[in-house]
Amino acid sequence: MGDKMKGEFFALLAALCWGLCPIIEKKALELTDSSTAIFIKSLMDFIIISLIFASTGKIMTMKIDYRVLIYLTLVSLIAGITGQYFFYKGLSMSSPSKVVVISSIYPFVTIMLSTLILGKMPSVKVWIGAILIFIGVSLVVE
């Protein structure tokens, strides 16, 4: 299997994981509020990844460029905390199927911002995909 195919396979596995999680998160949000859920999820993420890094010895050889720390701190603030909070609030108030489809508009946001910030002009196929995302979301929103 080539690298491209492996990359697509891992993307599919990620989609399966991310497709399952909103169902579990909805059940958790029936028992707690969004802020507490984010705290517990983040704490468990930290504990689990720390155990993995400690058990492999990678934590001792890790070198972190300060720019990586800045970029990933921004990602944590934007997606890990703020985006996750909004996602959990949506899940607590609506069905997982609707919330997931509506939040799936993020590829369009990425396309627009990568064009504006990174100067990466998407192909026609990518734009068609973005339009199809909007059509899909419009079918779900009432």
PDB file of N, CA and C in Angstrom, residues 19-70:
ATOM      1  N   GLY A  19     -16.934   9.718  13.920  1.00  0.00           N
ATOM      2  CA  GLY A  19     -18.353   9.441  13.714  1.00  0.00           C
ATOM      3  C   GLY A  19     -18.999   8.783  14.923  1.00  0.00           C
ATOM      4  N   LEU A  20     -18.231   8.001  15.644  1.00  0.00           N
ATOM      5  CA  LEU A  20     -18.737   7.322  16.839  1.00  0.00           C
ATOM      6  C   LEU A  20     -18.819   8.264  18.039  1.00  0.00           C
ATOM      7  N   CYS A  21     -17.836   9.136  18.175  1.00  0.00           N
ATOM      8  CA  CYS A  21     -17.725   9.962  19.386  1.00  0.00           C
ATOM      9  C   CYS A  21     -18.938  10.840  19.695  1.00  0.00           C
ATOM     10  N   PRO A  22     -19.578  11.497  18.721  1.00  0.00           N
ATOM     11  CA  PRO A  22     -20.732  12.331  19.082  1.00  0.00           C
ATOM     12  C   PRO A  22     -21.868  11.559  19.754  1.00  0.00           C
ATOM     13  N   ILE A  23     -22.008  10.280  19.423  1.00  0.00           N
ATOM     14  CA  ILE A  23     -23.042   9.460  20.063  1.00  0.00           C
ATOM     15  C   ILE A  23     -22.698   9.295  21.546  1.00  0.00           C
ATOM     16  N   ILE A  24     -21.439   8.976  21.822  1.00  0.00           N
ATOM     17  CA  ILE A  24     -20.986   8.807  23.206  1.00  0.00           C
ATOM     18  C   ILE A  24     -21.033  10.146  23.938  1.00  0.00           C
ATOM     19  N   GLU A  25     -20.599  11.216  23.253  1.00  0.00           N
ATOM     20  CA  GLU A  25     -20.603  12.551  23.870  1.00  0.00           C
ATOM     21  C   GLU A  25     -22.023  13.003  24.202  1.00  0.00           C
ATOM     22  N   LYS A  26     -22.982  12.700  23.334  1.00  0.00           N
ATOM     23  CA  LYS A  26     -24.384  13.056  23.595  1.00  0.00           C
ATOM     24  C   LYS A  26     -24.856  12.385  24.884  1.00  0.00           C
ATOM     25  N   LYS A  27     -24.494  11.110  25.064  1.00  0.00           N
ATOM     26  CA  LYS A  27     -24.869  10.393  26.293  1.00  0.00           C
ATOM     27  C   LYS A  27     -24.232  11.059  27.511  1.00  0.00           C
ATOM     28  N   ALA A  28     -22.964  11.454  27.399  1.00  0.00           N
ATOM     29  CA  ALA A  28     -22.283  12.122  28.517  1.00  0.00           C
ATOM     30  C   ALA A  28     -22.931  13.464  28.820  1.00  0.00           C
ATOM     31  N   LEU A  29     -23.324  14.195  27.767  1.00  0.00           N
ATOM     32  CA  LEU A  29     -23.908  15.526  27.961  1.00  0.00           C
ATOM     33  C   LEU A  29     -25.312  15.472  28.553  1.00  0.00           C
ATOM     34  N   GLU A  30     -25.910  14.292  28.568  1.00  0.00           N
ATOM     35  CA  GLU A  30     -27.179  14.117  29.277  1.00  0.00           C
ATOM     36  C   GLU A  30     -26.940  14.086  30.786  1.00  0.00           C
ATOM     37  N   LEU A  31     -25.682  13.895  31.185  1.00  0.00           N
ATOM     38  CA  LEU A  31     -25.333  13.746  32.594  1.00  0.00           C
ATOM     39  C   LEU A  31     -24.508  14.901  33.150  1.00  0.00           C
ATOM     40  N   THR A  32     -23.981  15.770  32.277  1.00  0.00           N
ATOM     41  CA  THR A  32     -23.140  16.880  32.733  1.00  0.00           C
ATOM     42  C   THR A  32     -23.250  18.049  31.761  1.00  0.00           C
ATOM     43  N   ASP A  33     -22.663  19.182  32.131  1.00  0.00           N
ATOM     44  CA  ASP A  33     -22.696  20.363  31.263  1.00  0.00           C
ATOM     45  C   ASP A  33     -21.492  20.367  30.321  1.00  0.00           C
ATOM     46  N   SER A  34     -21.531  21.246  29.327  1.00  0.00           N
ATOM     47  CA  SER A  34     -20.499  21.299  28.287  1.00  0.00           C
ATOM     48  C   SER A  34     -19.108  21.606  28.833  1.00  0.00           C
ATOM     49  N   SER A  35     -19.009  22.562  29.748  1.00  0.00           N
ATOM     50  CA  SER A  35     -17.697  22.934  30.295  1.00  0.00           C
ATOM     51  C   SER A  35     -17.058  21.782  31.064  1.00  0.00           C
ATOM     52  N   THR A  36     -17.844  21.105  31.878  1.00  0.00           N
ATOM     53  CA  THR A  36     -17.331  19.963  32.634  1.00  0.00           C
ATOM     54  C   THR A  36     -16.914  18.846  31.682  1.00  0.00           C
ATOM     55  N   ALA A  37     -17.706  18.625  30.642  1.00  0.00           N
ATOM     56  CA  ALA A  37     -17.377  17.585  29.662  1.00  0.00           C
ATOM     57  C   ALA A  37     -16.048  17.883  28.971  1.00  0.00           C
ATOM     58  N   ILE A  38     -15.821  19.146  28.606  1.00  0.00           N
ATOM     59  CA  ILE A  38     -14.548  19.516  27.976  1.00  0.00           C
ATOM     60  C   ILE A  38     -13.391  19.282  28.942  1.00  0.00           C
ATOM     61  N   PHE A  39     -13.579  19.668  30.195  1.00  0.00           N
ATOM     62  CA  PHE A  39     -12.522  19.472  31.190  1.00  0.00           C
ATOM     63  C   PHE A  39     -12.178  17.990  31.321  1.00  0.00           C
ATOM     64  N   ILE A  40     -13.197  17.152  31.474  1.00  0.00           N
ATOM     65  CA  ILE A  40     -12.964  15.716  31.648  1.00  0.00           C
ATOM     66  C   ILE A  40     -12.306  15.129  30.403  1.00  0.00           C
ATOM     67  N   LYS A  41     -12.808  15.487  29.219  1.00  0.00           N
ATOM     68  CA  LYS A  41     -12.227  14.983  27.971  1.00  0.00           C
ATOM     69  C   LYS A  41     -10.767  15.407  27.845  1.00  0.00           C
ATOM     70  N   SER A  42     -10.486  16.670  28.111  1.00  0.00           N
ATOM     71  CA  SER A  42      -9.109  17.172  28.001  1.00  0.00           C
ATOM     72  C   SER A  42      -8.190  16.513  29.020  1.00  0.00           C
ATOM     73  N   LEU A  43      -8.685  16.329  30.234  1.00  0.00           N
ATOM     74  CA  LEU A  43      -7.898  15.663  31.269  1.00  0.00           C
ATOM     75  C   LEU A  43      -7.581  14.226  30.862  1.00  0.00           C
ATOM     76  N   MET A  44      -8.586  13.522  30.360  1.00  0.00           N
ATOM     77  CA  MET A  44      -8.369  12.140  29.936  1.00  0.00           C
ATOM     78  C   MET A  44      -7.419  12.084  28.745  1.00  0.00           C
ATOM     79  N   ASP A  45      -7.563  13.021  27.792  1.00  0.00           N
ATOM     80  CA  ASP A  45      -6.615  13.101  26.665  1.00  0.00           C
ATOM     81  C   ASP A  45      -5.194  13.227  27.198  1.00  0.00           C
ATOM     82  N   PHE A  46      -5.005  14.154  28.138  1.00  0.00           N
ATOM     83  CA  PHE A  46      -3.673  14.405  28.698  1.00  0.00           C
ATOM     84  C   PHE A  46      -3.116  13.171  29.403  1.00  0.00           C
ATOM     85  N   ILE A  47      -3.938  12.544  30.228  1.00  0.00           N
ATOM     86  CA  ILE A  47      -3.481  11.365  30.977  1.00  0.00           C
ATOM     87  C   ILE A  47      -3.111  10.233  30.025  1.00  0.00           C
ATOM     88  N   ILE A  48      -3.976   9.959  29.061  1.00  0.00           N
ATOM     89  CA  ILE A  48      -3.740   8.839  28.145  1.00  0.00           C
ATOM     90  C   ILE A  48      -2.502   9.080  27.286  1.00  0.00           C
ATOM     91  N   ILE A  49      -2.381  10.268  26.696  1.00  0.00           N
ATOM     92  CA  ILE A  49      -1.214  10.536  25.844  1.00  0.00           C
ATOM     93  C   ILE A  49       0.066  10.585  26.675  1.00  0.00           C
ATOM     94  N   SER A  50      -0.025  11.065  27.916  1.00  0.00           N
ATOM     95  CA  SER A  50       1.155  11.072  28.798  1.00  0.00           C
ATOM     96  C   SER A  50       1.620   9.655  29.095  1.00  0.00           C
ATOM     97  N   LEU A  51       0.679   8.763  29.360  1.00  0.00           N
ATOM     98  CA  LEU A  51       1.028   7.365  29.616  1.00  0.00           C
ATOM     99  C   LEU A  51       1.661   6.725  28.381  1.00  0.00           C
ATOM    100  N   ILE A  52       1.116   7.021  27.211  1.00  0.00           N
ATOM    101  CA  ILE A  52       1.674   6.472  25.970  1.00  0.00           C
ATOM    102  C   ILE A  52       3.096   6.987  25.759  1.00  0.00           C
ATOM    103  N   PHE A  53       3.289   8.295  25.900  1.00  0.00           N
ATOM    104  CA  PHE A  53       4.620   8.874  25.711  1.00  0.00           C
ATOM    105  C   PHE A  53       5.600   8.356  26.757  1.00  0.00           C
ATOM    106  N   ALA A  54       5.156   8.241  27.998  1.00  0.00           N
ATOM    107  CA  ALA A  54       6.043   7.754  29.064  1.00  0.00           C
ATOM    108  C   ALA A  54       6.434   6.296  28.825  1.00  0.00           C
ATOM    109  N   SER A  55       5.479   5.484  28.390  1.00  0.00           N
ATOM    110  CA  SER A  55       5.766   4.060  28.198  1.00  0.00           C
ATOM    111  C   SER A  55       6.661   3.796  26.992  1.00  0.00           C
ATOM    112  N   THR A  56       6.664   4.694  26.017  1.00  0.00           N
ATOM    113  CA  THR A  56       7.518   4.501  24.836  1.00  0.00           C
ATOM    114  C   THR A  56       8.866   5.193  24.975  1.00  0.00           C
ATOM    115  N   GLY A  57       9.023   6.002  26.008  1.00  0.00           N
ATOM    116  CA  GLY A  57      10.266   6.734  26.206  1.00  0.00           C
ATOM    117  C   GLY A  57      10.378   7.981  25.344  1.00  0.00           C
ATOM    118  N   LYS A  58       9.368   8.244  24.538  1.00  0.00           N
ATOM    119  CA  LYS A  58       9.407   9.398  23.630  1.00  0.00           C
ATOM    120  C   LYS A  58       9.452  10.720  24.389  1.00  0.00           C
ATOM    121  N   ILE A  59       8.882  10.744  25.567  1.00  0.00           N
ATOM    122  CA  ILE A  59       8.844  11.983  26.349  1.00  0.00           C
ATOM    123  C   ILE A  59      10.252  12.470  26.693  1.00  0.00           C
ATOM    124  N   MET A  60      11.196  11.547  26.797  1.00  0.00           N
ATOM    125  CA  MET A  60      12.569  11.914  27.153  1.00  0.00           C
ATOM    126  C   MET A  60      13.352  12.459  25.957  1.00  0.00           C
ATOM    127  N   THR A  61      12.938  12.114  24.739  1.00  0.00           N
ATOM    128  CA  THR A  61      13.679  12.533  23.542  1.00  0.00           C
ATOM    129  C   THR A  61      12.960  13.628  22.758  1.00  0.00           C
ATOM    130  N   MET A  62      11.849  14.080  23.269  1.00  0.00           N
ATOM    131  CA  MET A  62      11.035  15.062  22.566  1.00  0.00           C
ATOM    132  C   MET A  62      11.727  16.423  22.536  1.00  0.00           C
ATOM    133  N   LYS A  63      11.767  17.016  21.349  1.00  0.00           N
ATOM    134  CA  LYS A  63      12.293  18.372  21.188  1.00  0.00           C
ATOM    135  C   LYS A  63      11.170  19.210  20.590  1.00  0.00           C
ATOM    136  N   ILE A  64      10.882  20.349  21.207  1.00  0.00           N
ATOM    137  CA  ILE A  64       9.758  21.171  20.758  1.00  0.00           C
ATOM    138  C   ILE A  64      10.250  22.562  20.384  1.00  0.00           C
ATOM    139  N   ASP A  65      10.085  22.914  19.133  1.00  0.00           N
ATOM    140  CA  ASP A  65      10.372  24.262  18.642  1.00  0.00           C
ATOM    141  C   ASP A  65       9.313  25.198  19.230  1.00  0.00           C
ATOM    142  N   TYR A  66       9.700  26.378  19.677  1.00  0.00           N
ATOM    143  CA  TYR A  66       8.754  27.309  20.304  1.00  0.00           C
ATOM    144  C   TYR A  66       7.602  27.660  19.365  1.00  0.00           C
ATOM    145  N   ARG A  67       7.837  27.671  18.042  1.00  0.00           N
ATOM    146  CA  ARG A  67       6.761  27.974  17.087  1.00  0.00           C
ATOM    147  C   ARG A  67       5.698  26.880  17.097  1.00  0.00           C
ATOM    148  N   VAL A  68       6.134  25.635  17.254  1.00  0.00           N
ATOM    149  CA  VAL A  68       5.183  24.524  17.353  1.00  0.00           C
ATOM    150  C   VAL A  68       4.309  24.729  18.582  1.00  0.00           C
ATOM    151  N   LEU A  69       4.919  25.114  19.680  1.00  0.00           N
ATOM    152  CA  LEU A  69       4.182  25.367  20.917  1.00  0.00           C
ATOM    153  C   LEU A  69       3.153  26.484  20.718  1.00  0.00           C
ATOM    154  N   ILE A  70       3.538  27.552  20.046  1.00  0.00           N
ATOM    155  CA  ILE A  70       2.613  28.668  19.786  1.00  0.00           C
ATOM    156  C   ILE A  70       1.467  28.216  18.886  1.00  0.00           C
TER     157      ILE A  70
END
